[in-house]
Coordinates of C-alpha atoms and ligand atoms in Angstrom, one line a residue:
Chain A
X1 CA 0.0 0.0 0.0
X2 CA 1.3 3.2 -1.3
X3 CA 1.3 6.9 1.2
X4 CA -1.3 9.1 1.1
X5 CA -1.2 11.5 -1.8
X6 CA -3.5 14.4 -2.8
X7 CA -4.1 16.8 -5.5
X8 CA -3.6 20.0 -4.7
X9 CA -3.4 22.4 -7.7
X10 CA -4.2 22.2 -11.3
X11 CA -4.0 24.3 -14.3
X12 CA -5.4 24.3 -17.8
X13 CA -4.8 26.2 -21.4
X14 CA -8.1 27.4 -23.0
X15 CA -8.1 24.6 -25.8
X16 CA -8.8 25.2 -29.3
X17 CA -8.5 24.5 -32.9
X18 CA -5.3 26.3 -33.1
X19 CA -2.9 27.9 -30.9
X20 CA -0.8 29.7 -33.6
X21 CA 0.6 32.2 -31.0
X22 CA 2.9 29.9 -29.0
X23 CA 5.0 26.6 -29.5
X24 CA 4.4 23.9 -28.0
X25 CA 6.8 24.1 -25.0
X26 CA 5.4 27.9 -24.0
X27 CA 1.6 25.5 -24.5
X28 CA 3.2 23.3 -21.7
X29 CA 4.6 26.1 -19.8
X30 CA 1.8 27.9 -20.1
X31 CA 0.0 24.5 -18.0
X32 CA 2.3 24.1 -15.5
X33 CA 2.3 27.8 -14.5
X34 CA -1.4 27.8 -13.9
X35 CA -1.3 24.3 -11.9
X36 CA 1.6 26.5 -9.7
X37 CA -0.1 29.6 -9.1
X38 CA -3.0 27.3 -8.3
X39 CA -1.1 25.1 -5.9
X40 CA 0.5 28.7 -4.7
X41 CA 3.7 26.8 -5.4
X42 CA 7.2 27.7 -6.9
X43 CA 8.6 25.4 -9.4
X44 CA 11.4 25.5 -6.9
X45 CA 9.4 23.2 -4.7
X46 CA 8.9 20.8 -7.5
X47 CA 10.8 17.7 -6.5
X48 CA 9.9 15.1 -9.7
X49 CA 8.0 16.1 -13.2
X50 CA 6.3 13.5 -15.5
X51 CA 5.7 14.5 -19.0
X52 CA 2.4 12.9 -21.2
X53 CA 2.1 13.2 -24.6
X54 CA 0.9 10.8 -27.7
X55 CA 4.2 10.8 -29.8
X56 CA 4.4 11.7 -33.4
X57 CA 1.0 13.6 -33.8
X58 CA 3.1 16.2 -33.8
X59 CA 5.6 14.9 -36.1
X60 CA 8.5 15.3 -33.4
X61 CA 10.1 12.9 -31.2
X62 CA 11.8 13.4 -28.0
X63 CA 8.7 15.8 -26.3
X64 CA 10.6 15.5 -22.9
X65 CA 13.3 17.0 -24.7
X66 CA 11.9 20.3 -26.6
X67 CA 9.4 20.4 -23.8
X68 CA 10.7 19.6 -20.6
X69 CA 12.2 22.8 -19.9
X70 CA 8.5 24.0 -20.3
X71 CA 7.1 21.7 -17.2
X72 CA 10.1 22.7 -15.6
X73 CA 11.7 19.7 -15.6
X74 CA 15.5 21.6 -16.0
X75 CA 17.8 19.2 -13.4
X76 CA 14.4 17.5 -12.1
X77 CA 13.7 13.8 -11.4
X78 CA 11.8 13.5 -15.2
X79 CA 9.7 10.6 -16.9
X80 CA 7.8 10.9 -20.2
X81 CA 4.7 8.7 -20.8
X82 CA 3.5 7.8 -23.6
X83 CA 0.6 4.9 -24.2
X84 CA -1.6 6.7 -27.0
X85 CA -5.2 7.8 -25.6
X86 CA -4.5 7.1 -21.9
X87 CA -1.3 9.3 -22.0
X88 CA -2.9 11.6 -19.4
X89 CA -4.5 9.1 -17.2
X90 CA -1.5 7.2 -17.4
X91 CA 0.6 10.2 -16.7
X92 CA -1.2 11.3 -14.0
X93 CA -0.9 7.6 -12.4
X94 CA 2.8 7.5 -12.7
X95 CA 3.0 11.1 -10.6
X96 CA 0.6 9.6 -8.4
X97 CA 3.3 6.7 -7.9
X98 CA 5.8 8.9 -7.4
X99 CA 4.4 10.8 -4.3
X100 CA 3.0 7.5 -3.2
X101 CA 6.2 5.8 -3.1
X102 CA 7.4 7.9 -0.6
X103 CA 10.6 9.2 -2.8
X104 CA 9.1 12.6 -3.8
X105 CA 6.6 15.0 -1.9
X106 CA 5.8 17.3 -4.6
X107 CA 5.1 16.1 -8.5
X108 CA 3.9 17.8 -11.2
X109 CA 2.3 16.3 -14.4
X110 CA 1.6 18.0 -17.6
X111 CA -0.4 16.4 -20.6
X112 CA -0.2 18.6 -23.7
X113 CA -1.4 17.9 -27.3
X114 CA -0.5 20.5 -30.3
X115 CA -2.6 18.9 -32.9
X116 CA -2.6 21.5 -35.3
X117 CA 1.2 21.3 -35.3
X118 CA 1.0 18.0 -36.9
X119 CA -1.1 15.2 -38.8
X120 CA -3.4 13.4 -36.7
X121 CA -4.3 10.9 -39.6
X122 CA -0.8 10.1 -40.2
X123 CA 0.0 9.7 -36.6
X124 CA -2.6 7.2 -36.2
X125 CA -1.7 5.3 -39.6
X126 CA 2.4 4.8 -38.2
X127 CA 0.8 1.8 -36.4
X128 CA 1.8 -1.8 -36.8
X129 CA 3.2 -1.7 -40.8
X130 CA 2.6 -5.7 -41.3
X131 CA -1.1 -5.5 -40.9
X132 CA -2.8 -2.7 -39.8
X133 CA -1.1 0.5 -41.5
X134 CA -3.2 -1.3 -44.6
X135 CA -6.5 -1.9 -43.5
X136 CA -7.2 0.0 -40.6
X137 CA -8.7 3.6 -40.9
X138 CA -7.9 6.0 -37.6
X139 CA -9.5 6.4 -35.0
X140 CA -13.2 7.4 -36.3
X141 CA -13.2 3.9 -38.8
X142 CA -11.9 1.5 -36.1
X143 CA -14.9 3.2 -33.6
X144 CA -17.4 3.1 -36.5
X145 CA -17.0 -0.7 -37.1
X146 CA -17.1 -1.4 -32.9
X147 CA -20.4 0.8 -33.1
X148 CA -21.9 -1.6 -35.4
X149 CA -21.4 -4.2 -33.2
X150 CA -22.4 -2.4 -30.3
X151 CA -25.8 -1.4 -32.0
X152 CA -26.2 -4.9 -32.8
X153 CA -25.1 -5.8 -29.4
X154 CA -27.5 -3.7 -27.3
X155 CA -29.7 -2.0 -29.3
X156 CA -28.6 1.6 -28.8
X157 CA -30.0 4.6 -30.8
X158 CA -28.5 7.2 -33.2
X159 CA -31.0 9.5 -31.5
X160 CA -29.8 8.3 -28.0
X161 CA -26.0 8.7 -29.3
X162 CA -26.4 12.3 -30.6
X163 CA -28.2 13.3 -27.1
X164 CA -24.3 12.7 -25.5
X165 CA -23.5 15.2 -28.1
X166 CA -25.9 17.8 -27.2
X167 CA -25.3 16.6 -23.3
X168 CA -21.3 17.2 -23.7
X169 CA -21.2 20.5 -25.8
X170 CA -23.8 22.3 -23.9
X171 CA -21.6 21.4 -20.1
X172 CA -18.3 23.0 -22.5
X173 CA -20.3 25.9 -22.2
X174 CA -19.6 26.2 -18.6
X175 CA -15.7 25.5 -19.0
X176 CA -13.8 28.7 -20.0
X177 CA -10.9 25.9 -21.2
X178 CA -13.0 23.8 -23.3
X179 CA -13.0 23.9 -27.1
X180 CA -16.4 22.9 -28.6
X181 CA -19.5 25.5 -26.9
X182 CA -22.5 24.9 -28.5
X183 CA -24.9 26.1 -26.0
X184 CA -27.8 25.5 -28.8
X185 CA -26.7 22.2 -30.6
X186 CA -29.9 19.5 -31.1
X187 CA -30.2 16.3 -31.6
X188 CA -31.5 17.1 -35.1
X189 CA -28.1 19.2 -36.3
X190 CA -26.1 16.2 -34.4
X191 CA -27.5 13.6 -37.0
X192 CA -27.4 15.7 -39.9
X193 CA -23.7 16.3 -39.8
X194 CA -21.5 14.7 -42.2
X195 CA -21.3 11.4 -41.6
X196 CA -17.7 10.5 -41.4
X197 CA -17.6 6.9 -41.0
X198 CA -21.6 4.9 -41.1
X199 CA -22.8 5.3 -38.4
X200 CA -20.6 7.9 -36.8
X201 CA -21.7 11.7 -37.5
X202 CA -18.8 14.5 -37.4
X203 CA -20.4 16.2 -34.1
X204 CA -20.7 12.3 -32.4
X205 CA -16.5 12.8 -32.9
X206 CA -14.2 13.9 -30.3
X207 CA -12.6 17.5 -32.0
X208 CA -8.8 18.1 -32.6
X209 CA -7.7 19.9 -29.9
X210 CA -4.7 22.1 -28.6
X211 CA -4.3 22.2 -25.4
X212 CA -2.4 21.1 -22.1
X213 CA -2.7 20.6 -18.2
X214 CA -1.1 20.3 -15.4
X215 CA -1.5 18.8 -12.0
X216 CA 0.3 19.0 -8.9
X217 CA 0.4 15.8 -6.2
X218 CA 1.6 16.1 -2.8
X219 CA 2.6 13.8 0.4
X220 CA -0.3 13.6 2.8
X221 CA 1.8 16.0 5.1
X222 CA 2.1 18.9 2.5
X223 CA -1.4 18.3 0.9
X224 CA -3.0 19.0 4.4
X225 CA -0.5 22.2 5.3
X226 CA -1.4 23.6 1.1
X227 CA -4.5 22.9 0.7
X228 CA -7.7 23.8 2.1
X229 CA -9.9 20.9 0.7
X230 CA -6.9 18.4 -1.2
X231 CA -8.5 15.6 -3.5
X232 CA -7.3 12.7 -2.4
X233 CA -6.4 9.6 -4.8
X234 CA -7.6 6.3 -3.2
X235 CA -7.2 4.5 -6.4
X236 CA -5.4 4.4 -9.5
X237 CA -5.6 1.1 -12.2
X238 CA -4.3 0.9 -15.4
X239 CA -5.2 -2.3 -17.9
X240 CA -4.1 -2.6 -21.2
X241 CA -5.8 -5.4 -23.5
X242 CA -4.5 -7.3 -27.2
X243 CA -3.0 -5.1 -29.8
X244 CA -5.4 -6.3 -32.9
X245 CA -9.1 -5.0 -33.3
X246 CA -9.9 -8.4 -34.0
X247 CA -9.1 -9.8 -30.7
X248 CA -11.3 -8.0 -29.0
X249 CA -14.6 -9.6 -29.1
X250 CA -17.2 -6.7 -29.0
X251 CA -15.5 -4.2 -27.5
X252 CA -17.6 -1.3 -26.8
X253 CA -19.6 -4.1 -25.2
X254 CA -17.3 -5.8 -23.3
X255 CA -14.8 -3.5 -23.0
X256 CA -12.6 -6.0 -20.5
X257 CA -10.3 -3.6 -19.9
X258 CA -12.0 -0.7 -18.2
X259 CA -14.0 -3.4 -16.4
X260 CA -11.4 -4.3 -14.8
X261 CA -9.6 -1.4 -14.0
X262 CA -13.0 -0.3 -12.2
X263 CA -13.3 -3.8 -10.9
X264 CA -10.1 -3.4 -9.1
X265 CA -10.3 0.1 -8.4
X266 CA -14.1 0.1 -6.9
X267 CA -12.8 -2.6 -4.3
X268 CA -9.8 -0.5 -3.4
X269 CA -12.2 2.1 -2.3
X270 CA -15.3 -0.1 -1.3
X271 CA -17.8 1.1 -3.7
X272 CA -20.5 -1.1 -4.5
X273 CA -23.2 1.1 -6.2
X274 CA -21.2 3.4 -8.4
X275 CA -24.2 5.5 -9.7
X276 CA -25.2 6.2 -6.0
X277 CA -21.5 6.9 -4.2
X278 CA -19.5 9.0 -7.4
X279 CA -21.3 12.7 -6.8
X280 CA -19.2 13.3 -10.4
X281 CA -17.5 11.6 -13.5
X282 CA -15.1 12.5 -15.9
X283 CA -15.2 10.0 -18.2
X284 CA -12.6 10.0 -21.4
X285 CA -15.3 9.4 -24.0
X286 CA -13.2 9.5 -27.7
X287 CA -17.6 9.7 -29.0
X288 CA -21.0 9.6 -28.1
X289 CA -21.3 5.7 -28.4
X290 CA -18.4 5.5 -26.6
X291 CA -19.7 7.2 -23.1
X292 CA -23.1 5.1 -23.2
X293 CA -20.9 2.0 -23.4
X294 CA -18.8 3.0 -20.3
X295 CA -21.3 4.3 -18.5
X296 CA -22.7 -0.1 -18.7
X297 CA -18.8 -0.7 -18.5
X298 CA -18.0 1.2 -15.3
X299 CA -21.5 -0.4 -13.7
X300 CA -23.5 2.9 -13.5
X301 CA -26.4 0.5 -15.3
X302 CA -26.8 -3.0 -16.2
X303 CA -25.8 -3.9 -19.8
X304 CA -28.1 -2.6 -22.7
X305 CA -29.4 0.2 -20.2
X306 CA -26.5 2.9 -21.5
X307 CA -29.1 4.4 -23.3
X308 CA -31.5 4.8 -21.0
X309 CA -29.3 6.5 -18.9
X310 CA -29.1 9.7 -20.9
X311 CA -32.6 9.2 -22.5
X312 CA -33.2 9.6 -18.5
X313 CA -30.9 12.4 -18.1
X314 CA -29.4 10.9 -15.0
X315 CA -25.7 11.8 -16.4
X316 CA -27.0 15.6 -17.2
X317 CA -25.7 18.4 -14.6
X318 CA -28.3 18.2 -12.3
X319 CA -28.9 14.2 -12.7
X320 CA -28.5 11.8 -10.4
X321 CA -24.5 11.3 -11.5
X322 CA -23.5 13.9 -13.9
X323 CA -21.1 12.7 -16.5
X324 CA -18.5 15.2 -17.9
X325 CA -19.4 18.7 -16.7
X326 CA -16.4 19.8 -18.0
X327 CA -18.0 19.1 -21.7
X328 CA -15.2 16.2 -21.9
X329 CA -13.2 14.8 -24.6
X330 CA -16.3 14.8 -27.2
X331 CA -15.9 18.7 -26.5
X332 CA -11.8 19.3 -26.1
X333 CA -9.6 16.9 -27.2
X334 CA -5.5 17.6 -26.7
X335 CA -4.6 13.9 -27.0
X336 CA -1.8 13.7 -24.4
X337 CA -3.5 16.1 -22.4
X338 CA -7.3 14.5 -22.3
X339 CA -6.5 12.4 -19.8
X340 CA -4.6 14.6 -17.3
X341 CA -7.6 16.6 -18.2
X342 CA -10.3 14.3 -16.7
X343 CA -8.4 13.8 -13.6
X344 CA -7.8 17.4 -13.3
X345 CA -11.2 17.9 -13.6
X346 CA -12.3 15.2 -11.1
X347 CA -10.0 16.8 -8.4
X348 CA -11.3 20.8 -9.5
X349 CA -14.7 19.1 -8.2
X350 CA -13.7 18.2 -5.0
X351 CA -11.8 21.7 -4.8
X352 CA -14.7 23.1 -4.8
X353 CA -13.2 25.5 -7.9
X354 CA -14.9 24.1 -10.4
X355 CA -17.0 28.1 -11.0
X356 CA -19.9 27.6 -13.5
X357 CA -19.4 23.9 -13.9
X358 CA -19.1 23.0 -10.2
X359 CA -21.3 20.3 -8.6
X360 CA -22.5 21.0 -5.2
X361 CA -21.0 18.9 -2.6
X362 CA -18.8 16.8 -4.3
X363 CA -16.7 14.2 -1.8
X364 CA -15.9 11.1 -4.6
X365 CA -15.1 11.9 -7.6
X366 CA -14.2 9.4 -10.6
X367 CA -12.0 9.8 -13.8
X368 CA -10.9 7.5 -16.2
X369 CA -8.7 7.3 -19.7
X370 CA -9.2 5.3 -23.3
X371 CA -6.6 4.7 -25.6
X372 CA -5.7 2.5 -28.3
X373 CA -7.7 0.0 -29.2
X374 CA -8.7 -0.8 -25.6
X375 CA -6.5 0.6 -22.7
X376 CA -8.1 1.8 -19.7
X377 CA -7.3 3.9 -16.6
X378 CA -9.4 4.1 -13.8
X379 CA -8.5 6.9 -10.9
X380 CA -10.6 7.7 -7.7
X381 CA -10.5 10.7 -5.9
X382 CA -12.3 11.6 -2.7
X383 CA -12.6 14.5 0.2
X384 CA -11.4 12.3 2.9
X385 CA -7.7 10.6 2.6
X386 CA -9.2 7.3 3.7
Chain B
X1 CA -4.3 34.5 -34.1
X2 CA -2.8 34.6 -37.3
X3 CA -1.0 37.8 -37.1
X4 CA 1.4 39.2 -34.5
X5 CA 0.8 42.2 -32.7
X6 CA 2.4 44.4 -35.2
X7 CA 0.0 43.1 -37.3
X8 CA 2.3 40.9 -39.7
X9 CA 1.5 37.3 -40.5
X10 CA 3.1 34.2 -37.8
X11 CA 5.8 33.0 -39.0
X12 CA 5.5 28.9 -39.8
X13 CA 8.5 26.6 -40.1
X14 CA 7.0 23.8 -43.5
X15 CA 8.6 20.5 -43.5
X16 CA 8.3 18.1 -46.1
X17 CA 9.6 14.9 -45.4
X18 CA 10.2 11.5 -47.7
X19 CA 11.0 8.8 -45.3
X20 CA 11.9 5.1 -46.0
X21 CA 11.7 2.5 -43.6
X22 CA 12.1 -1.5 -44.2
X23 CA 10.8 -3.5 -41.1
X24 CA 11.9 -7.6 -40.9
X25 CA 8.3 -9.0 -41.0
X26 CA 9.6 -11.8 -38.5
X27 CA 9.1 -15.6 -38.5
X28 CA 5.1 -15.8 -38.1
X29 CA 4.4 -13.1 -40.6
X30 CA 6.9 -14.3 -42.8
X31 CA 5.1 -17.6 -43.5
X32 CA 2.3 -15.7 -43.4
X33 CA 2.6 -14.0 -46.3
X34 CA 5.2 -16.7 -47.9
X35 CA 1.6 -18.4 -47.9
X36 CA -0.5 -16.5 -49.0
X37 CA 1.6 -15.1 -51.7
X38 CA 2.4 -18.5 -53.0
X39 CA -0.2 -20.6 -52.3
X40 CA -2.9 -18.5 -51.6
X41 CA -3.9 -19.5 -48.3
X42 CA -4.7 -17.6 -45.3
X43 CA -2.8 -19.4 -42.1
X44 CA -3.6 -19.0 -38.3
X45 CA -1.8 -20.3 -35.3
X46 CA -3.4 -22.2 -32.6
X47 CA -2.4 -21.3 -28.8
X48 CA -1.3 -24.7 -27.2
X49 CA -2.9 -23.3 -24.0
X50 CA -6.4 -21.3 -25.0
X51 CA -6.8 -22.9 -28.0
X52 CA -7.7 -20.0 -30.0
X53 CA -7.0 -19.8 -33.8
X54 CA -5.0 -16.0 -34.0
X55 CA -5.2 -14.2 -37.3
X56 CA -2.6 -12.4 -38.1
X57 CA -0.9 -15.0 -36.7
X58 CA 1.0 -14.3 -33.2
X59 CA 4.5 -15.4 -32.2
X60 CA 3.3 -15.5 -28.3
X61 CA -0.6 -15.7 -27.3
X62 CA -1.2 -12.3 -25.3
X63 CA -3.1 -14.2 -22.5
X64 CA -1.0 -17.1 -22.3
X65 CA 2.1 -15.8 -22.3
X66 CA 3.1 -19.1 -24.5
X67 CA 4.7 -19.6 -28.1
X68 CA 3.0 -20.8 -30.5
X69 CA 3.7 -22.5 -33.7
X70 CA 0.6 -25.3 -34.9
X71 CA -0.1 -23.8 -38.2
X72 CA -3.6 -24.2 -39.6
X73 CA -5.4 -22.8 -42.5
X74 CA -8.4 -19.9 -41.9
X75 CA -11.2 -18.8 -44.2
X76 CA -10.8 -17.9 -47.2
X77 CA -14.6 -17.3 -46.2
X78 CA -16.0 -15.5 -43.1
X79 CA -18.4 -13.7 -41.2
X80 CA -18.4 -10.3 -41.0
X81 CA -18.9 -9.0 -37.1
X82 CA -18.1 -5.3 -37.6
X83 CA -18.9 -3.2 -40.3
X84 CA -18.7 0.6 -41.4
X85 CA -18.3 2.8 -44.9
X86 CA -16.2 5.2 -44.6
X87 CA -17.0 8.8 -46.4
X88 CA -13.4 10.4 -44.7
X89 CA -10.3 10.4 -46.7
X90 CA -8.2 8.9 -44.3
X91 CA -4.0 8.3 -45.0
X92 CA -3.2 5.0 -46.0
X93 CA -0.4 4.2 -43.9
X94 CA 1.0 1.9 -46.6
X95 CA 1.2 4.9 -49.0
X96 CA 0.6 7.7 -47.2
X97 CA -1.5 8.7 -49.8
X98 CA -5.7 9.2 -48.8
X99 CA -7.6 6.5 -50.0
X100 CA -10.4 6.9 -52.3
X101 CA -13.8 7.4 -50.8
X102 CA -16.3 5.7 -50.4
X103 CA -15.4 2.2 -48.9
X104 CA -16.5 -0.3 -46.6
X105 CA -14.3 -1.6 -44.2
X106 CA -15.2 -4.6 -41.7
X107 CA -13.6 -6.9 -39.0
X108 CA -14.6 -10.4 -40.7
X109 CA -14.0 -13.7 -38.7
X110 CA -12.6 -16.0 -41.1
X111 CA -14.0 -19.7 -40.9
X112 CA -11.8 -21.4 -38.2
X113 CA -10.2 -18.2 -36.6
X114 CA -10.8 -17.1 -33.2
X115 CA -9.9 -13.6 -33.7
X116 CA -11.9 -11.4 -36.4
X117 CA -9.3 -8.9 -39.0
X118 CA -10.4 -5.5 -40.3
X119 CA -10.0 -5.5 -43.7
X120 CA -11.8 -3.4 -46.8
X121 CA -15.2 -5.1 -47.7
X122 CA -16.0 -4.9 -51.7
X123 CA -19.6 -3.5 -50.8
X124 CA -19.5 0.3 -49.5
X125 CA -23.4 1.2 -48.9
X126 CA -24.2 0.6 -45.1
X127 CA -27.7 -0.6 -46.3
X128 CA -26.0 -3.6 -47.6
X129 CA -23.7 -4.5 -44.7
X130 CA -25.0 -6.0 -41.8
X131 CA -23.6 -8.0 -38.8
X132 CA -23.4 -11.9 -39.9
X133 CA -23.2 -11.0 -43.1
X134 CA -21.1 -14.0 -44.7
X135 CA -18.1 -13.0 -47.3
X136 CA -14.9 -14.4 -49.3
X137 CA -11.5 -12.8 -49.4
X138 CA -10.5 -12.1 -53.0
X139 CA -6.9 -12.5 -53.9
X140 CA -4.5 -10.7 -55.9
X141 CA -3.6 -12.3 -59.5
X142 CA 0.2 -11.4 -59.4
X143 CA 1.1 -11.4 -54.9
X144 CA 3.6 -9.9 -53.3
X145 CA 3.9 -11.1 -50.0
X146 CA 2.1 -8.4 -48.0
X147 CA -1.5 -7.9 -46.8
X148 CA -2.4 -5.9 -49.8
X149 CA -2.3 -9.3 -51.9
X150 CA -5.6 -9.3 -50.1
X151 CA -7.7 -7.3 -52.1
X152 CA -11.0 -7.2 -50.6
X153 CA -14.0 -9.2 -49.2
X154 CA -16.5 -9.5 -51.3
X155 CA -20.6 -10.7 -50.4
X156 CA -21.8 -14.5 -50.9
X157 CA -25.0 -15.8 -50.8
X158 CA -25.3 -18.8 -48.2
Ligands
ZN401 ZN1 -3.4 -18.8 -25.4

């Protein structure tokens, strides 16, 4: 069992389409300053700093290189992670390991994504040249043919998938960071949007994002002397499944991986009704059919009732469990950064300085990442250390 | 954004790059393809442990941590689990040119495989693609040992 370890600060860039005004080490610099100021921290005090980012997006190697300096990781204990969607999740883990292990008291972590440097679609087609670089097609294609199964699966809507949309773009409008505000979108506009890959609609995507954020761990001793109400990690799982599509049987459906992770993390912490104890999620949800299938992964509903769930509006702001205030990633999406994002996010909630977006009362908190075909992180946060 | 505050245009740094690479396919994929570009056959291994059939073929079975090496043959019919038609121009990593628009792509579980592989499906409209859907893999003429010699699967009637 590792020490006690809150999150005391965060910080965020506004994300956006295109942040031609700075490169992307003043983007991470920019992060890490706000998680500071928030933290009412010098870098001084920074004693490790763990850098996430989804390699090659940009179409530059060696991130902890060009950017380091930027997270202020000059003559600092430094790690750079890097596992595709969970990059921020997983990033955020590894800082919580670090404080947890007792070796470091104060780490910072900063996800950043400069999509608009780079080529997304040729990021994602430098996969596995023997096989997939061939037939598979990014990210949208590989989710389009797992919807079909899913639809088959469980009978989900297109009407019930666009409502996520609507759900997700309208909470952005609360987030001063987050990328897509469409404080009018309908369900209507949602399903007549091109449609990129059958059955999935260009506003049922995730958006291209730049963007990146920081967090700032501490030791149980420091979290308590810094910060008036810390956020409090009482669980942290990471699961990574097979590297073909194929492999997976279903996966939206099954989805193995986060059900595990939340398997594993859920007994860590002793929760047994998930919809009832979590006051908020942040969810990373790459598209609308993606979020109804976690909310059946992560046990807020049986299987095949995702869609009631949101036909319900039990995941809207002022639902029994609201899902994504933030707008999440179907709203901002800075790859390496979505995941340090949701985490942020969770612990801004039990802060309390979450401003338009802030649930009242918030003492548990869940956040979890997706990347790849099927990795999964799964991170807790509550009010109380134990 | 696109100009500084003296009001001239940001400055951008364009790189154009022509890279090469040549990566070993390895024993599994070479018979693979030695296969399939000779004979025409599509091969799986079966996990001693699990017993699953793995296509593209596996050096070590992820869950059981154990080689494999019993070759048997797959397909060249299967069932299609997954579908979509793609109306994107998305890079074709084997190119890196986009590939022309519209066409279907599927995962497709080849008779006698355990695991399903995406591949492009001859028939594009979504109204003609459904899950269970049963279809043939259609070869190349003149193969070249790669998964292109794979052209496409296209419908059968059952
Ligand atoms: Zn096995």
């Amino acid at each position: 069992m590792g020490k006690k370890v809150a999150i005391i600060g965060t910080g965020q860039t506004n994300h956006c389409s295109s942040r031609e005004d700075l490169n992307e080490m003043e983007l991470v610099y920019e992060a890490a300053s706000a998680a500071l100021r928030d933290a009412e921290m010098t870098i001084a005090e920074i004693d490790a700093v763990v850098l996430a980012n989804m390699e090659l997006f940009e179409g530059r190697a060696l991130h902890d290189m060009w950017c380091g300096e930027g997270g202020g990781a000059f003559m600092k204990h430094s790690f750079k992670i890097s596992t595709g969607g969970t990059s921020g999740t997983s990033g955020a883990i590894s800082g919580y390991y670090h404080a947890a292990s007792g070796l470091f008291d104060r780490v910072m972590v900063v996800g950043f994504e400069k999509h608009s440097d780079g080529n997304t679609s040729a990021g994602m087609a430098l996969t596995d040249p023997f096989w997939d670089r061939h037939v598979a097609a990014a990210a949208i294609g590989n989710f389009a043919l797992s919807v079909s199964e899913y639809m088959a699966d469980r009978g989900v809507t297109q009407e019930q998938s666009a409502k996520v949309a609507v759900k997700a773009r309208r909470n952005a409008c609360n987030n001063p960071h987050a990328h897509l505000q469409m404080p009018d979108l309908t369900v209507k506009e949602v399903l007549e949007s091109p449609v990129l890959a059958y059955p999935v609609h260009r506003l049922e995507m995730c958006p291209q994002s730049d963007g990146a954020c920081a967090i700032i761990f501490a030791s149980e001793e420091i979290a308590k002397k810094r910060c008036p109400r810390p956020a409090w990690v009482r669980a942290a799982v990471t699961r990574h499944d097979h590297i073909y599509l194929g492999e997976v049987k279903n996966r939206l459906a099954t989805m193995r991986s986060l059900r595990e992770a939340a398997r594993v993390a859920y007994e860590t912490v002793g929760i047994r009704e998930p919809l009832k104890e979590f006051d908020v999620a942040e969810i990373y949800d790459p598209l609308t059919y993606a979020e109804i299938a976690w909310y059946e992964a992560l046990g807020f509903c049986k299987d095949g009732e995702g869609g009631r769930l949101i036909d319900d509006g039990i995941t809207q702001m002022d639902g029994e469990l609201p899902v994504n205030p933030s707008g999440g990633v179907i709203s901002t999406n800075p790859v390496g950064a979505s995941g340090t994002i949701r985490v942020a996010e969770a612990a801004l909630q039990i802060h309390g300085r979450g401003g338009k977006r802030q649930i009242p009362d918030v003492n548990l908190a869940l956040a979890t990442g997706y990347g790849v075909y099927c990795w999964s992180d799964v991170v807790i946060l509550s009010s109380r250390p134990d | 954004m696109n100009r500084n505050r003296e009001g001239e245009e940001l400055l951008r740094v364009p790189i154009h790059m022509k890279l090469q690479y040549r990566f070993p396919a390895g024993a599994h994929y070479e018979r693979f393809f030695r296969e399939l570009k000779k004979n025409g056959k599509i091969m799986g291994v079966r996990c001693p442990e699990c017993e699953r059939v793995l296509v593209p073929p596996r050096p070590v079975c992820g869950e059981c941590f154990t080689r494999t090496d019993e070759w048997v043959e797959v397909g060249p019919k299967g069932t299609v689990v997954a579908h979509t038609s793609i109306y994107f121009p998305f890079i074709d990593g084997s190119t890196g040119k986009p590939r022309p628009i519209p066409y279907g792509a599927g995962l497709i579980q080849l008779d006698g495989a355990y695991s399903a592989i995406n591949h492009i499906l001859e028939e594009g409209d979504p109204d003609k693609l459904h899950v269970g859907m049963r279809v043939e893999a259609v070869l190349k003429e003149e193969r070249e040992g790669n998964i292109g010699d794979i052209l496409y699967f296209k419908t059968v009637e059952e």
